[in-house]
Short mmCIF file of C-alpha atoms and ligand atoms in Angstrom, two decimals:
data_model
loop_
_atom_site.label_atom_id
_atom_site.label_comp_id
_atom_site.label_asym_id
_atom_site.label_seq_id
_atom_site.Cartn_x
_atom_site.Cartn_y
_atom_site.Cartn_z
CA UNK S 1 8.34 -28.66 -17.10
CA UNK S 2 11.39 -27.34 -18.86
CA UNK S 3 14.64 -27.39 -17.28
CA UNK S 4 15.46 -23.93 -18.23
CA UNK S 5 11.75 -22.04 -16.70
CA UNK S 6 12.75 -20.08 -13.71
CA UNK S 7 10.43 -21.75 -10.91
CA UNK S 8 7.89 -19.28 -8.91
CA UNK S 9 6.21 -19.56 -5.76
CA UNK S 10 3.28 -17.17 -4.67
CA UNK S 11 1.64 -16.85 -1.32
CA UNK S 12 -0.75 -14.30 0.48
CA UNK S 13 -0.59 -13.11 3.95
CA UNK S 14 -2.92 -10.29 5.17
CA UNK S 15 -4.66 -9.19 2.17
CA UNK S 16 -7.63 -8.58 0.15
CA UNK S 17 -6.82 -10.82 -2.57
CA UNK S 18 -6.08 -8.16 -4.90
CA UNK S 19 -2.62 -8.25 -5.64
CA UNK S 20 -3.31 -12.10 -7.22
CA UNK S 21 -5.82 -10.62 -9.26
CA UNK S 22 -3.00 -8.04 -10.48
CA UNK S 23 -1.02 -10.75 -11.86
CA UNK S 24 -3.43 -12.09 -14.23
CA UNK S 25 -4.35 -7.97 -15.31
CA UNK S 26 -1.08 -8.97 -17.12
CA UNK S 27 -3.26 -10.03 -20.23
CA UNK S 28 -1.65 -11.30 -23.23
CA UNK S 29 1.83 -10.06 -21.41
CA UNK S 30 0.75 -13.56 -18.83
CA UNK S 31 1.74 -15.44 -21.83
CA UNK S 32 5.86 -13.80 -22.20
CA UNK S 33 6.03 -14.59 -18.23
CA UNK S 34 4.62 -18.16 -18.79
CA UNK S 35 7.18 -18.93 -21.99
CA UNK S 36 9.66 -18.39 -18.95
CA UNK S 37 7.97 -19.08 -15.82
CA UNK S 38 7.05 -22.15 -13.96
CA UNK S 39 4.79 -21.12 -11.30
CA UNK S 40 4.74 -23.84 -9.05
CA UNK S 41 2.80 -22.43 -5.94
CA UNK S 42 -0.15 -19.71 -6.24
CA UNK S 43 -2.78 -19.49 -3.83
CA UNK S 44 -5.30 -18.27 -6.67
CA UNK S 45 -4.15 -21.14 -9.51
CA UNK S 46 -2.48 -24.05 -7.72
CA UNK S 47 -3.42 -26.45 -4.78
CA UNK S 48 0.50 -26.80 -3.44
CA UNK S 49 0.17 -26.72 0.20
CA UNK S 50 3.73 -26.71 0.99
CA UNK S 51 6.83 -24.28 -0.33
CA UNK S 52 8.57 -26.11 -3.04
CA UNK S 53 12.22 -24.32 -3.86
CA UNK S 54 11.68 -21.30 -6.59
CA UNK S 55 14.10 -18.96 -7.89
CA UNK S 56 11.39 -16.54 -7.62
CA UNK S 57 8.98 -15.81 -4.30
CA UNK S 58 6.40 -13.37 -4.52
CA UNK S 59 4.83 -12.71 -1.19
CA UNK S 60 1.53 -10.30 -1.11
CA UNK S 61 -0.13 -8.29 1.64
CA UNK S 62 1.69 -8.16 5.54
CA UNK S 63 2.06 -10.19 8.83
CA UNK S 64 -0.26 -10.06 11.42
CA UNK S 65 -1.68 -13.70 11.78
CA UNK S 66 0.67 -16.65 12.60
CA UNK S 67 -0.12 -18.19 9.43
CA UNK S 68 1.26 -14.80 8.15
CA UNK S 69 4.82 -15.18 9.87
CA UNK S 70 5.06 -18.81 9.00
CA UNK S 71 4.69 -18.36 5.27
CA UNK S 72 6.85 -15.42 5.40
CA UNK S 73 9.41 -17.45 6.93
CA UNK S 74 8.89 -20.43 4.56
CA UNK S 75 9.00 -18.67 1.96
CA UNK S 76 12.01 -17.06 2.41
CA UNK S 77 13.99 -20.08 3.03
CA UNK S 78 12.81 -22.08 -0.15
CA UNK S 79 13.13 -18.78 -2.69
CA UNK S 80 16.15 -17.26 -4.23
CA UNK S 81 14.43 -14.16 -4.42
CA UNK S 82 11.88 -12.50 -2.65
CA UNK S 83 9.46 -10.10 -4.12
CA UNK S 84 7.27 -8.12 -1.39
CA UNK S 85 4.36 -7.46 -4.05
CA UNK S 86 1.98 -4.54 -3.10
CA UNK S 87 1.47 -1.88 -0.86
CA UNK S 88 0.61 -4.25 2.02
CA UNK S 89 3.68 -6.17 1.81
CA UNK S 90 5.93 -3.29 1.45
CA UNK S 91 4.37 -1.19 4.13
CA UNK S 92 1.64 -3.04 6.02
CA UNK S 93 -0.98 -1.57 3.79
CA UNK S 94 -4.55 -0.29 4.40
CA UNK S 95 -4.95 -2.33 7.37
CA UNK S 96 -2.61 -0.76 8.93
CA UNK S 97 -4.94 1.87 10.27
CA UNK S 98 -6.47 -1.08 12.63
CA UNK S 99 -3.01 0.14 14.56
CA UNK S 100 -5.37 2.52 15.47
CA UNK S 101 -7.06 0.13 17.59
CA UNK S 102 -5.91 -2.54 20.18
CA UNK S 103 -6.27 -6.02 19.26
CA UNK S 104 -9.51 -6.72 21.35
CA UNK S 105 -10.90 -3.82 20.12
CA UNK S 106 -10.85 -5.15 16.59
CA UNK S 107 -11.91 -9.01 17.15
CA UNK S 108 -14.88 -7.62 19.53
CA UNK S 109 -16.11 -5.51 16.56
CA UNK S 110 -15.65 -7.90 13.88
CA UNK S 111 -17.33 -11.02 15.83
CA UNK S 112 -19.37 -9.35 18.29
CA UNK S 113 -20.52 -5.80 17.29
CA UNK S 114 -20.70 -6.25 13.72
CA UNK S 115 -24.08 -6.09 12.33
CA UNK S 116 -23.48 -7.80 9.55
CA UNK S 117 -21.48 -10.67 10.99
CA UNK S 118 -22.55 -11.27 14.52
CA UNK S 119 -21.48 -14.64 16.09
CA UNK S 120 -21.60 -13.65 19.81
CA UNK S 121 -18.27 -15.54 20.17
CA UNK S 122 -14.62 -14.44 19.44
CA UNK S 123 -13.33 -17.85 17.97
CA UNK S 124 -10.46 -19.41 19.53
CA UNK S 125 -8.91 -21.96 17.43
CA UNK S 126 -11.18 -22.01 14.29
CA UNK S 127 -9.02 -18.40 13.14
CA UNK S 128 -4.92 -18.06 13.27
CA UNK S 129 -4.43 -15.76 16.34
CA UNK S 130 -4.32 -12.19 15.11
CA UNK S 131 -0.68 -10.56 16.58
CA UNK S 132 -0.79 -7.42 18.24
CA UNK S 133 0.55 -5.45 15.14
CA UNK S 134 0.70 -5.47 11.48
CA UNK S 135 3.92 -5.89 10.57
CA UNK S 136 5.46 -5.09 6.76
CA UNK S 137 7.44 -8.43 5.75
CA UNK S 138 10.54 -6.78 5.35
CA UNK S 139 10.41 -6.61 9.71
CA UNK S 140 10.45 -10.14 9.43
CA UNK S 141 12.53 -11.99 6.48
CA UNK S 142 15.05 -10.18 3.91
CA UNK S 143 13.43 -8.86 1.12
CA UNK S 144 15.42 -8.37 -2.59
CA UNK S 145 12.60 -6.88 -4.59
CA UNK S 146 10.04 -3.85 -3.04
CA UNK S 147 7.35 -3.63 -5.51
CA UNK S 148 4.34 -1.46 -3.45
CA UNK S 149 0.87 -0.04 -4.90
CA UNK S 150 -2.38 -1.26 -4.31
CA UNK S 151 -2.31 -3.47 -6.47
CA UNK S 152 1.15 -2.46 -8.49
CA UNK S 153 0.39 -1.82 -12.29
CA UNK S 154 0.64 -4.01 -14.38
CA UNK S 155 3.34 -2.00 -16.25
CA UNK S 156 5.62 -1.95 -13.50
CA UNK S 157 5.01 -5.50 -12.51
CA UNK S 158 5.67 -7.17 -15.87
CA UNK S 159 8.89 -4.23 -16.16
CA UNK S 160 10.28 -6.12 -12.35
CA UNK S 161 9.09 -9.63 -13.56
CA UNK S 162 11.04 -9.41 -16.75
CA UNK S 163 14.12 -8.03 -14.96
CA UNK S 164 14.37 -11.02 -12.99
CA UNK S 165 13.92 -13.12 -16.10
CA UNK S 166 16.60 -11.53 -17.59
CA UNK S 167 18.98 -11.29 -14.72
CA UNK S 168 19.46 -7.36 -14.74
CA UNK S 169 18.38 -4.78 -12.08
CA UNK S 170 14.98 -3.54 -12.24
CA UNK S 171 14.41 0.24 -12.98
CA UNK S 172 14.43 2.15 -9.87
CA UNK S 173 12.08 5.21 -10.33
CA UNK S 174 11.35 7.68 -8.16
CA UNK S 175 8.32 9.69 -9.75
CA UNK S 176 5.54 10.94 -7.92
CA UNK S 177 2.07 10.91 -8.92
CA UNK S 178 2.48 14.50 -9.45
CA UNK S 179 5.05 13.62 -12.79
CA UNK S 180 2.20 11.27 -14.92
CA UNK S 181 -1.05 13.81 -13.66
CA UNK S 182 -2.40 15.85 -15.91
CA UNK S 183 -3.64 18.48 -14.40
CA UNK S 184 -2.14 21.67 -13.84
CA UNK S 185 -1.22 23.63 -10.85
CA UNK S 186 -1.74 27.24 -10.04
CA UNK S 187 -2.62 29.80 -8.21
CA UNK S 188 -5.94 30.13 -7.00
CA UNK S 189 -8.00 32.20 -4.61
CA UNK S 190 -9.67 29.32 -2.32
CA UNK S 191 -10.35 29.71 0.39
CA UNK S 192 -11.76 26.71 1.98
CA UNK S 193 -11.23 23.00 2.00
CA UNK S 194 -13.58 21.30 -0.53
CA UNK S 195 -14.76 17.59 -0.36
CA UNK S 196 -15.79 16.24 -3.18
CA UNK S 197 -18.94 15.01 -2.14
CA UNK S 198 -20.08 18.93 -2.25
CA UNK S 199 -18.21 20.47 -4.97
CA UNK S 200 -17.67 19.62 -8.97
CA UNK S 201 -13.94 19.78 -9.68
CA UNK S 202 -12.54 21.37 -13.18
CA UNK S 203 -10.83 18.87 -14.99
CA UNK S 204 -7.66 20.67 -15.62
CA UNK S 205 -6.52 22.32 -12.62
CA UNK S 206 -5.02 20.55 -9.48
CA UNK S 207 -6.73 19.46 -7.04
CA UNK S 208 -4.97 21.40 -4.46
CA UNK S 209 -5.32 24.54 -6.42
CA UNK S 210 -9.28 23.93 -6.34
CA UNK S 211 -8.78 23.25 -2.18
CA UNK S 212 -9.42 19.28 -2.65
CA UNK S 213 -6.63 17.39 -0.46
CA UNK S 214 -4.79 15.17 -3.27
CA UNK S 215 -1.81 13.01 -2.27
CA UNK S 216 -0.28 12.84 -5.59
CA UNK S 217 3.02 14.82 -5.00
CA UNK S 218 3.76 12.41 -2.24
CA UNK S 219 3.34 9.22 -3.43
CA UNK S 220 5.05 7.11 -5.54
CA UNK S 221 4.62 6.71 -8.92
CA UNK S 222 3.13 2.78 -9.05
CA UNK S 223 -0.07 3.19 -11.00
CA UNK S 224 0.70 5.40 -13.54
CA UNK S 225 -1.30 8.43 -11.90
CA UNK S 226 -5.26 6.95 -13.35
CA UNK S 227 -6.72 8.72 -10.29
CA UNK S 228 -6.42 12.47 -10.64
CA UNK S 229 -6.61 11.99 -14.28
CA UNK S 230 -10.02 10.33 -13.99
CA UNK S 231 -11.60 13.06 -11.47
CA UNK S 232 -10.26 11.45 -7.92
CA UNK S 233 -8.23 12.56 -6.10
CA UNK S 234 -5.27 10.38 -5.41
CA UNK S 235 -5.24 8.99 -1.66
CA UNK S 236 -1.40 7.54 -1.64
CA UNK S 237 -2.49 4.05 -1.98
CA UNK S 238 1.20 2.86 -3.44
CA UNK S 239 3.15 4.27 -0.55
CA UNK S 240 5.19 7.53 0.11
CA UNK S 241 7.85 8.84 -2.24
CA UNK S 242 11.55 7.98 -0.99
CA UNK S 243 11.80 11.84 0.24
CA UNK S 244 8.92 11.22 2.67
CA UNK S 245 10.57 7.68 3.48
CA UNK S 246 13.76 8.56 3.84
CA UNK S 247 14.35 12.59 4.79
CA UNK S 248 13.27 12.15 8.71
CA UNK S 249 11.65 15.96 8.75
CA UNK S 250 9.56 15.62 5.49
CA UNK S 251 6.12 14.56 6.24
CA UNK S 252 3.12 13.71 4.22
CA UNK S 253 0.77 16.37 6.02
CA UNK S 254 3.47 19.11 6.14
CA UNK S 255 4.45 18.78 2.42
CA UNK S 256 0.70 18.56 1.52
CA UNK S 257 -0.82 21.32 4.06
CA UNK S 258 2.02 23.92 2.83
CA UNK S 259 2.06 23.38 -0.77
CA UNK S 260 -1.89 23.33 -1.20
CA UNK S 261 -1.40 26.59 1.16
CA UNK S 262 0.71 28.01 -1.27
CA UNK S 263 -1.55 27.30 -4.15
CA UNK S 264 -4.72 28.59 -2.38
CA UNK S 265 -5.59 30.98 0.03
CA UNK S 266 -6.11 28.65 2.99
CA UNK S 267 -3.66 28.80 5.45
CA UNK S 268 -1.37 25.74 6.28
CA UNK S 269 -2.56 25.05 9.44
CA UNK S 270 -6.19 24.75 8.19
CA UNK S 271 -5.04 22.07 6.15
CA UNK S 272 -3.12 20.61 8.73
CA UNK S 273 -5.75 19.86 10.88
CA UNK S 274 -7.84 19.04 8.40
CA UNK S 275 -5.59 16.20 7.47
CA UNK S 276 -5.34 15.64 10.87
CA UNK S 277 -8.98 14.78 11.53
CA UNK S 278 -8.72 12.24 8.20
CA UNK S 279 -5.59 10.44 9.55
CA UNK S 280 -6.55 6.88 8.96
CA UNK S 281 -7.38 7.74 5.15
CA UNK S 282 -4.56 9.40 4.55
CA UNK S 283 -2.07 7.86 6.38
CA UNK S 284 -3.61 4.03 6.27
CA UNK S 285 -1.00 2.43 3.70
CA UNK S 286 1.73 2.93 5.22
CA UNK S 287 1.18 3.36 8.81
CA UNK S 288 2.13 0.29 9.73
CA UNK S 289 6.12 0.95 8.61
CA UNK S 290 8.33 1.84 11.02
CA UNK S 291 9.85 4.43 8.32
CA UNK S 292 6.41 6.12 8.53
CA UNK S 293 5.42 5.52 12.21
CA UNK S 294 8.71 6.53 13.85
CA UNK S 295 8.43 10.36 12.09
CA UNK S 296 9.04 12.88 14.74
CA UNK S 297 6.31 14.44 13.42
CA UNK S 298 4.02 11.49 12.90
CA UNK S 299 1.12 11.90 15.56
CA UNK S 300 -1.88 9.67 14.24
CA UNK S 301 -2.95 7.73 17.22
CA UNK S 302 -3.30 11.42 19.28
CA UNK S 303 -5.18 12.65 16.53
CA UNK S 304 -7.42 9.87 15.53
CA UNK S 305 -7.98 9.00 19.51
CA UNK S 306 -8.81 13.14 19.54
CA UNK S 307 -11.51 12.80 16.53
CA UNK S 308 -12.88 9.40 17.97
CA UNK S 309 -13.39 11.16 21.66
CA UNK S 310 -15.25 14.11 19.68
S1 SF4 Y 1 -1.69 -3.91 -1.72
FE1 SF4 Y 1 -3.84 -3.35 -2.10
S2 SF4 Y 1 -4.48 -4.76 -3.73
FE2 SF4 Y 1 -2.62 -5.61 -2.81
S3 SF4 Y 1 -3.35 -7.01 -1.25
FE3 SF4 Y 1 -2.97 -5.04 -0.25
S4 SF4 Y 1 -4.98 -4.01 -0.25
FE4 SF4 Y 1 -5.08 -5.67 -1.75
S1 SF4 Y 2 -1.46 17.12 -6.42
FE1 SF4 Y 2 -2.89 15.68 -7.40
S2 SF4 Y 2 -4.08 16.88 -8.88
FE2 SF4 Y 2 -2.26 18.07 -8.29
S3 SF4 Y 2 -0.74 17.61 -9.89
FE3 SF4 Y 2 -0.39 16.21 -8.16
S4 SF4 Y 2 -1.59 14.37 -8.67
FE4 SF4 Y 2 -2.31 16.04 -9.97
S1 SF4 Y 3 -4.83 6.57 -5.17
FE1 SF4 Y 3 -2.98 7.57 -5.99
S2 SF4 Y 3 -1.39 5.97 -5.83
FE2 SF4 Y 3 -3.37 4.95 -5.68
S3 SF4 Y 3 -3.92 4.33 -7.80
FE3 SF4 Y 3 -4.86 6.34 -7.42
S4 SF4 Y 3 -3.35 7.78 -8.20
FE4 SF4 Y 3 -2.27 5.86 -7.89
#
């Protein structure tokens, strides 16, 4: 190794893998990071069981094993900086919305109700113990870079990689989905809530204008908005936008339900409850963080315990 690569360590906690994969959608741009880059531990490339000292950590998905909270740890202490790569890591990610269920709940339906993977025993040493909550790393150990989507771009993840590299501050942007979209919003007179699976959407006009629930103007910009400008609507996968994070009264089914109101004929509260009723898809990424979860306004376990009782 060269004395002057910048050593990195990788490791994954809760996740689905995908946030590895990310790295190597870096293509030929792989090879820049590798002229600098030593990677040293990488769940997907390397066989390094233990945590060698790096100057850079990247840690993907969140904590809810105690595997999870031991790497975490670990890493931390042996890594000069730490990365929390993805929308799991920054905010506890899609499985977050197993918060709506209790911990036996979820290891009776994986290992005993499943009908696809039915073992008629819940294991009890063969899996890490599974904590009572999924917990965003930052609960845990300090974190010095946030880098969320699901996965991040590759754009944005070579742009913080090379930072680092360099030794200057990453760009801090604060676009939402919205800004890179291409589609335009206006007026319309809808007056019902569409799902896609029943209507054709124009190409050109917003989603919300056509009365399809898009989450674009409040999430952030990690992904370079491929979603609504491929025909889907966007579902917030890389987290809220700092104004839903950090203004306590703004809330991602109050800005959503009144500006699609605005742009439509349905009323607010329509949309409200309609939103409502899809909690745990539209809320799953990041309602696990305590930024989301402690919102005065924020009531998804009444409202997903009132559509599971229905
Ligand atoms: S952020 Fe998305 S892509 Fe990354 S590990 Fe979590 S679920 Fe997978
Ligand atoms: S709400 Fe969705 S469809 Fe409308 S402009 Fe924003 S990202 Fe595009
Ligand atoms: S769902 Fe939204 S945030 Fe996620 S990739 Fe699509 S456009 Fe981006």
């Amino acid at each position: 190794m060269s004395p002057e690569k910048i050593r990195l360590n990788t490791e994954w906690l809760c996740d689905c893998g995908g946030c590895h994969v990310s790295l190597v959608d870096l293509h030929e741009k792989i090879l820049n990071v590798l002229e600098s880059v030593q990677i040293q531990k990488c769940p997907v490339l390397t066989d390094e069981k233990g945590y060698p000292e790096a100057e850079i950590g990247i840690l993907t998905g969140s904590i809810r094993t105690e595997h999870d909270r031991h790497a975490a740890i670990e890493m931390r202490k042996k890594c000069k900086t730490i990365i929390a790569f993805g929308t799991c890591a920054v905010y506890g990610g899609l499985h977050g919305a197993g918060l709506a269920h209790s911990r036996e709940e979820i290891m009776d339906h994986v290992y005993l109700n499943s009908p696809t993977t039915r073992t008629n025993f819940i294991p009890a040493t063969e899996v890490d113990g599974l904590e009572k909550l999924v917990t965003p790393i930052d609960e845990v150990i300090e974190v010095d870079l946030y880098l969320p989507g699901c996965p991040p771009h590759a754009h944005f993840i070579f742009e913080g990689l090379s930072a680092l590299i360099e030794g200057t501050a990453p760009r801090v942007r604060q676009e939402s989905v919205c800004g890179g979209c291409n589609r335009t919003m206006k007026k319309s007179d809808v007056t019902e809530i569409k799902n896609s699976a029943d209507a054709v959407a124009d190409d050109d006009i917003c989603f919300l204008s056509q009365g399809f629930l898009c989450l674009g103007s409040v999430t952030l910009d990690r992904c370079l908005s491929p979603c609504p400008n491929h025909g889907i609507m966007c579902t917030g996968c890389a987290g809220p936008t700092m104004q839903i994070l950090t203004e306590p009264n703004r809330d991602i089914r109050t800005e959503v339900s009144e500006r699609m109101a605005r742009l439509t004929e349905i009323p607010s509260e329509v949309i409200r409850k309609s939103m409502e009723q899809s909690a745990k898809t539209h809320y799953a990424y990041a309602m696990a963080t305590k930024m989301i979860g402690d919102k005065p306004t924020f009531l998804i376990r009444k409202w997903i315990a009132e559509v599971e009782a229905s």
